[in-house]
PDB file of C-alpha atoms in Angstrom:
ATOM      1  CA  LEU E 198       0.000   0.000   0.000  1.00 51.00           C
ATOM      2  CA  GLY E 199       1.083   3.545  -0.641  1.00 51.00           C
ATOM      3  CA  ALA E 200       2.339   5.289   2.518  1.00 55.00           C
ATOM      4  CA  GLY E 201      -0.773   6.213   4.493  1.00 57.00           C
ATOM      5  CA  SER E 202      -2.963   6.373   1.385  1.00 58.00           C
ATOM      6  CA  GLY E 203      -4.978   3.202   1.905  1.00 63.00           C
ATOM      7  CA  HIS E 204      -4.688   2.553  -1.853  1.00 62.00           C
ATOM      8  CA  PRO E 205      -2.723  -0.363  -3.251  1.00 73.00           C
ATOM      9  CA  ARG E 206       0.518   0.616  -4.931  1.00 79.00           C
ATOM     10  CA  GLY E 207       0.806  -0.397  -8.565  1.00 86.00           C
ATOM     11  CA  ARG E 208       3.875  -1.814 -10.224  1.00 87.00           C
ATOM     12  CA  VAL E 209       6.388   0.514 -11.802  1.00 89.00           C
ATOM     13  CA  LEU E 210       6.038   0.678 -15.586  1.00 84.00           C
ATOM     14  CA  ASP E 211       8.902  -0.310 -17.865  1.00 82.00           C
ATOM     15  CA  PHE E 212       9.195   2.807 -20.026  1.00 85.00           C
ATOM     16  CA  ARG E 213      10.980   2.607 -23.383  1.00 79.00           C
ATOM     17  CA  LYS E 214      12.066   5.235 -25.826  1.00 84.00           C
ATOM     18  CA  LEU E 215       9.788   5.679 -28.818  1.00 82.00           C
ATOM     19  CA  ASN E 216      12.679   4.824 -31.132  1.00 78.00           C
ATOM     20  CA  GLN E 217      13.687   1.754 -29.084  1.00 71.00           C
ATOM     21  CA  HIS E 218      12.603  -1.531 -30.626  1.00 63.00           C
ATOM     22  CA  GLY E 219      11.036  -4.146 -28.364  1.00 56.00           C
ATOM     23  CA  GLU E 220      12.079  -7.756 -28.305  1.00 52.00           C
ATOM     24  CA  ARG E 221       8.639  -8.910 -29.507  1.00 52.00           C
ATOM     25  CA  GLU E 222       8.395  -6.253 -32.161  1.00 51.00           C
ATOM     26  CA  GLY E 223       8.127  -7.508 -35.655  1.00 60.00           C
ATOM     27  CA  PRO E 224       6.316  -6.790 -38.852  1.00 75.00           C
ATOM     28  CA  ARG E 225       2.563  -6.744 -38.978  1.00 88.00           C
ATOM     29  CA  THR E 226       0.979 -10.034 -39.940  1.00 91.00           C
ATOM     30  CA  ALA E 227      -0.770  -9.576 -43.235  1.00 92.00           C
ATOM     31  CA  SER E 228      -3.944 -11.616 -43.532  1.00 90.00           C
ATOM     32  CA  GLY E 229      -4.044 -11.743 -47.296  1.00 88.00           C
ATOM     33  CA  LEU E 230      -7.405  -9.968 -47.295  1.00 91.00           C
ATOM     34  CA  SER E 231      -6.146  -6.745 -48.853  1.00 92.00           C
ATOM     35  CA  GLU E 232      -8.941  -4.427 -47.727  1.00 92.00           C
ATOM     36  CA  PHE E 233      -8.780  -5.739 -44.155  1.00 93.00           C
ATOM     37  CA  ASP E 234      -5.001  -5.333 -44.090  1.00 93.00           C
ATOM     38  CA  ARG E 235      -5.306  -1.800 -45.484  1.00 93.00           C
ATOM     39  CA  VAL E 236      -7.797  -0.813 -42.779  1.00 92.00           C
ATOM     40  CA  CYS E 237      -5.455  -2.290 -40.132  1.00 91.00           C
ATOM     41  CA  GLY E 238      -2.445  -0.350 -41.404  1.00 91.00           C
ATOM     42  CA  GLY E 239      -0.877  -3.339 -43.144  1.00 92.00           C
ATOM     43  CA  GLY E 240      -1.989  -6.234 -40.982  1.00 93.00           C
ATOM     44  CA  LEU E 241      -2.418  -7.388 -37.399  1.00 95.00           C
ATOM     45  CA  VAL E 242      -0.044  -6.476 -34.579  1.00 93.00           C
ATOM     46  CA  PRO E 243       0.581  -8.920 -31.698  1.00 92.00           C
ATOM     47  CA  GLY E 244      -1.102  -7.685 -28.516  1.00 92.00           C
ATOM     48  CA  SER E 245      -3.495  -5.374 -30.342  1.00 94.00           C
ATOM     49  CA  ALA E 246      -7.251  -5.226 -29.911  1.00 96.00           C
ATOM     50  CA  ILE E 247      -9.542  -4.333 -32.807  1.00 96.00           C
ATOM     51  CA  LEU E 248     -13.275  -3.666 -32.573  1.00 96.00           C
ATOM     52  CA  ILE E 249     -15.299  -4.729 -35.613  1.00 96.00           C
ATOM     53  CA  GLY E 250     -18.711  -3.069 -35.738  1.00 95.00           C
ATOM     54  CA  GLY E 251     -21.582  -2.764 -38.154  1.00 94.00           C
ATOM     55  CA  ASP E 252     -25.250  -3.400 -38.697  1.00 95.00           C
ATOM     56  CA  PRO E 253     -26.639  -6.891 -38.052  1.00 93.00           C
ATOM     57  CA  GLY E 254     -26.285  -9.172 -41.059  1.00 93.00           C
ATOM     58  CA  ILE E 255     -23.631  -7.046 -42.774  1.00 95.00           C
ATOM     59  CA  GLY E 256     -21.073  -9.888 -42.748  1.00 94.00           C
ATOM     60  CA  LYS E 257     -18.866  -9.299 -39.708  1.00 95.00           C
ATOM     61  CA  SER E 258     -18.862 -12.961 -38.663  1.00 96.00           C
ATOM     62  CA  THR E 259     -18.285 -14.146 -42.224  1.00 96.00           C
ATOM     63  CA  LEU E 260     -15.384 -11.727 -42.716  1.00 95.00           C
ATOM     64  CA  LEU E 261     -13.729 -12.735 -39.453  1.00 96.00           C
ATOM     65  CA  LEU E 262     -14.166 -16.443 -40.141  1.00 97.00           C
ATOM     66  CA  GLN E 263     -12.484 -15.936 -43.524  1.00 96.00           C
ATOM     67  CA  LEU E 264      -9.736 -13.949 -41.804  1.00 96.00           C
ATOM     68  CA  VAL E 265      -8.886 -16.549 -39.145  1.00 96.00           C
ATOM     69  CA  CYS E 266      -9.002 -19.339 -41.713  1.00 96.00           C
ATOM     70  CA  LYS E 267      -6.565 -17.464 -43.963  1.00 95.00           C
ATOM     71  CA  LEU E 268      -4.251 -16.771 -41.028  1.00 95.00           C
ATOM     72  CA  ALA E 269      -4.426 -20.391 -39.837  1.00 95.00           C
ATOM     73  CA  ALA E 270      -3.652 -21.602 -43.357  1.00 94.00           C
ATOM     74  CA  GLY E 271      -0.584 -19.337 -43.187  1.00 92.00           C
ATOM     75  CA  GLY E 272       0.665 -21.076 -40.046  1.00 93.00           C
ATOM     76  CA  LEU E 273      -0.764 -18.964 -37.229  1.00 95.00           C
ATOM     77  CA  ASN E 274      -2.627 -20.487 -34.320  1.00 96.00           C
ATOM     78  CA  ALA E 275      -6.103 -18.951 -34.681  1.00 96.00           C
ATOM     79  CA  ALA E 276      -9.122 -19.223 -32.394  1.00 97.00           C
ATOM     80  CA  TYR E 277     -12.740 -18.299 -33.130  1.00 98.00           C
ATOM     81  CA  ILE E 278     -14.944 -18.024 -30.044  1.00 98.00           C
ATOM     82  CA  SER E 279     -18.655 -17.643 -30.675  1.00 97.00           C
ATOM     83  CA  GLY E 280     -21.095 -16.479 -28.061  1.00 96.00           C
ATOM     84  CA  GLU E 281     -23.949 -16.068 -30.518  1.00 93.00           C
ATOM     85  CA  GLU E 282     -23.853 -19.095 -32.779  1.00 96.00           C
ATOM     86  CA  SER E 283     -23.364 -22.782 -32.104  1.00 96.00           C
ATOM     87  CA  ALA E 284     -20.218 -24.557 -33.259  1.00 96.00           C
ATOM     88  CA  ASP E 285     -22.298 -26.311 -35.912  1.00 97.00           C
ATOM     89  CA  GLN E 286     -23.526 -22.984 -37.308  1.00 96.00           C
ATOM     90  CA  VAL E 287     -19.946 -21.720 -37.592  1.00 97.00           C
ATOM     91  CA  ARG E 288     -18.850 -25.003 -39.211  1.00 96.00           C
ATOM     92  CA  MET E 289     -21.714 -24.790 -41.756  1.00 96.00           C
ATOM     93  CA  ARG E 290     -20.649 -21.242 -42.689  1.00 96.00           C
ATOM     94  CA  ALA E 291     -17.055 -22.430 -43.083  1.00 96.00           C
ATOM     95  CA  ARG E 292     -18.239 -25.276 -45.305  1.00 96.00           C
ATOM     96  CA  ARG E 293     -20.284 -22.861 -47.488  1.00 96.00           C
ATOM     97  CA  LEU E 294     -17.173 -20.686 -47.853  1.00 96.00           C
ATOM     98  CA  GLY E 295     -14.961 -23.657 -48.717  1.00 95.00           C
ATOM     99  CA  LEU E 296     -12.962 -23.242 -45.498  1.00 95.00           C
ATOM    100  CA  SER E 297     -13.963 -26.321 -43.525  1.00 88.00           C
ATOM    101  CA  ASP E 298     -10.530 -27.966 -43.762  1.00 91.00           C
ATOM    102  CA  THR E 299      -8.715 -25.079 -42.082  1.00 91.00           C
ATOM    103  CA  ASN E 300      -7.064 -25.680 -38.710  1.00 93.00           C
ATOM    104  CA  VAL E 301      -8.913 -23.036 -36.659  1.00 96.00           C
ATOM    105  CA  GLN E 302      -9.633 -23.628 -32.981  1.00 95.00           C
ATOM    106  CA  LEU E 303     -13.398 -23.231 -32.469  1.00 97.00           C
ATOM    107  CA  ALA E 304     -15.223 -22.782 -29.182  1.00 97.00           C
ATOM    108  CA  THR E 305     -18.593 -21.546 -28.007  1.00 97.00           C
ATOM    109  CA  ALA E 306     -18.530 -19.649 -24.737  1.00 97.00           C
ATOM    110  CA  THR E 307     -19.910 -16.579 -23.035  1.00 97.00           C
ATOM    111  CA  ASN E 308     -17.979 -16.562 -19.735  1.00 97.00           C
ATOM    112  CA  ALA E 309     -15.083 -14.131 -20.282  1.00 97.00           C
ATOM    113  CA  SER E 310     -13.166 -15.557 -17.310  1.00 96.00           C
ATOM    114  CA  ASP E 311     -13.229 -19.026 -18.882  1.00 96.00           C
ATOM    115  CA  ILE E 312     -12.138 -17.603 -22.228  1.00 96.00           C
ATOM    116  CA  ALA E 313      -9.263 -15.625 -20.700  1.00 95.00           C
ATOM    117  CA  ALA E 314      -8.088 -18.705 -18.787  1.00 93.00           C
ATOM    118  CA  SER E 315      -8.114 -20.727 -22.017  1.00 92.00           C
ATOM    119  CA  LEU E 316      -5.948 -18.315 -24.014  1.00 87.00           C
ATOM    120  CA  GLY E 317      -2.683 -18.709 -22.128  1.00 80.00           C
ATOM    121  CA  GLY E 318       0.114 -21.179 -22.453  1.00 79.00           C
ATOM    122  CA  ALA E 319       2.911 -21.829 -24.892  1.00 82.00           C
ATOM    123  CA  ASP E 320       0.539 -23.000 -27.609  1.00 87.00           C
ATOM    124  CA  GLY E 321      -2.038 -20.248 -27.078  1.00 92.00           C
ATOM    125  CA  PRO E 322      -3.602 -18.589 -30.118  1.00 96.00           C
ATOM    126  CA  ASP E 323      -1.842 -15.847 -32.074  1.00 95.00           C
ATOM    127  CA  VAL E 324      -5.187 -14.447 -33.242  1.00 97.00           C
ATOM    128  CA  ILE E 325      -8.487 -14.566 -31.356  1.00 97.00           C
ATOM    129  CA  VAL E 326     -11.953 -13.625 -32.584  1.00 98.00           C
ATOM    130  CA  ILE E 327     -14.693 -12.921 -30.021  1.00 98.00           C
ATOM    131  CA  ASP E 328     -18.107 -12.983 -31.705  1.00 96.00           C
ATOM    132  CA  SER E 329     -19.602 -11.057 -30.043  1.00 94.00           C
ATOM    133  CA  ILE E 330     -18.775  -8.977 -26.982  1.00 97.00           C
ATOM    134  CA  GLN E 331     -22.434  -8.262 -26.093  1.00 96.00           C
ATOM    135  CA  THR E 332     -22.968 -11.966 -25.355  1.00 97.00           C
ATOM    136  CA  MET E 333     -20.031 -12.168 -22.926  1.00 97.00           C
ATOM    137  CA  TYR E 334     -20.222 -11.817 -19.173  1.00 97.00           C
ATOM    138  CA  LEU E 335     -18.071 -11.906 -16.054  1.00 97.00           C
ATOM    139  CA  PRO E 336     -19.678 -13.929 -13.265  1.00 95.00           C
ATOM    140  CA  THR E 337     -18.346 -11.452 -10.678  1.00 96.00           C
ATOM    141  CA  LEU E 338     -20.745  -8.773 -11.961  1.00 96.00           C
ATOM    142  CA  ASP E 339     -24.445  -8.929 -11.143  1.00 94.00           C
ATOM    143  CA  SER E 340     -25.578  -7.335 -14.401  1.00 95.00           C
ATOM    144  CA  ALA E 341     -26.771  -9.170 -17.507  1.00 95.00           C
ATOM    145  CA  PRO E 342     -24.647  -9.761 -20.612  1.00 95.00           C
ATOM    146  CA  GLY E 343     -24.903  -6.839 -23.022  1.00 94.00           C
ATOM    147  CA  THR E 344     -25.151  -4.182 -20.338  1.00 96.00           C
ATOM    148  CA  VAL E 345     -22.603  -1.374 -20.414  1.00 97.00           C
ATOM    149  CA  SER E 346     -20.869  -2.653 -17.280  1.00 97.00           C
ATOM    150  CA  GLN E 347     -20.586  -6.208 -18.640  1.00 97.00           C
ATOM    151  CA  VAL E 348     -19.396  -5.134 -22.091  1.00 97.00           C
ATOM    152  CA  ARG E 349     -16.787  -2.839 -20.552  1.00 97.00           C
ATOM    153  CA  ALA E 350     -15.569  -5.386 -17.992  1.00 97.00           C
ATOM    154  CA  THR E 351     -15.481  -8.368 -20.354  1.00 97.00           C
ATOM    155  CA  ALA E 352     -13.657  -6.352 -23.008  1.00 97.00           C
ATOM    156  CA  GLN E 353     -11.071  -5.295 -20.413  1.00 97.00           C
ATOM    157  CA  GLU E 354     -10.599  -8.895 -19.242  1.00 96.00           C
ATOM    158  CA  LEU E 355     -10.188 -10.249 -22.767  1.00 97.00           C
ATOM    159  CA  ILE E 356      -7.872  -7.426 -23.874  1.00 96.00           C
ATOM    160  CA  ARG E 357      -5.703  -7.897 -20.767  1.00 95.00           C
ATOM    161  CA  SER E 358      -5.435 -11.607 -21.448  1.00 95.00           C
ATOM    162  CA  ALA E 359      -4.644 -11.142 -25.156  1.00 94.00           C
ATOM    163  CA  LYS E 360      -1.959  -8.566 -24.390  1.00 93.00           C
ATOM    164  CA  GLN E 361      -0.327 -10.893 -21.854  1.00 92.00           C
ATOM    165  CA  GLN E 362      -0.345 -13.661 -24.471  1.00 92.00           C
ATOM    166  CA  GLY E 363       0.839 -11.350 -27.265  1.00 92.00           C
ATOM    167  CA  ALA E 364      -2.174 -12.272 -29.378  1.00 95.00           C
ATOM    168  CA  ALA E 365      -4.144 -10.059 -31.728  1.00 96.00           C
ATOM    169  CA  LEU E 366      -7.739  -9.805 -30.499  1.00 97.00           C
ATOM    170  CA  LEU E 367     -10.665  -9.040 -32.804  1.00 97.00           C
ATOM    171  CA  ILE E 368     -13.917  -8.227 -31.035  1.00 97.00           C
ATOM    172  CA  VAL E 369     -17.307  -8.038 -32.755  1.00 97.00           C
TER     173      VAL E 369
END
């Protein structure tokens, strides 16, 4: 605790110079989907979090499924976590798109604590899709999934976990 403050003391940050290169720094990972890569500044960056938004039915889930399949085909460990659709629904979409043979890790879950606990380890995913954040919840909060407090808290939990893992996180 800070001297007499009653507040816990945080850890000291490891500051770096802007022109200093980090040990994990490397080029962006291009997905091969040119428009997506252009919007992302050339590709995905490890430890980044990207919010994908749009009207219902516009193709967010389809785009992200294509993205993780392309990245997995390129050798990355990719995970697609659906809170809205069943695993069978995601598999049927992959089959329609001709992507059913791709080595993508697929899970259905809505508990953000369970998801965060599943992302770690030496063979954790390099790219994670959460589809979608409004279905996620933290059991420590009393509010329902989709509420502002749940969306904010689950996003923070998933971003923290992805950053620790060095994975790119895409949230619908």
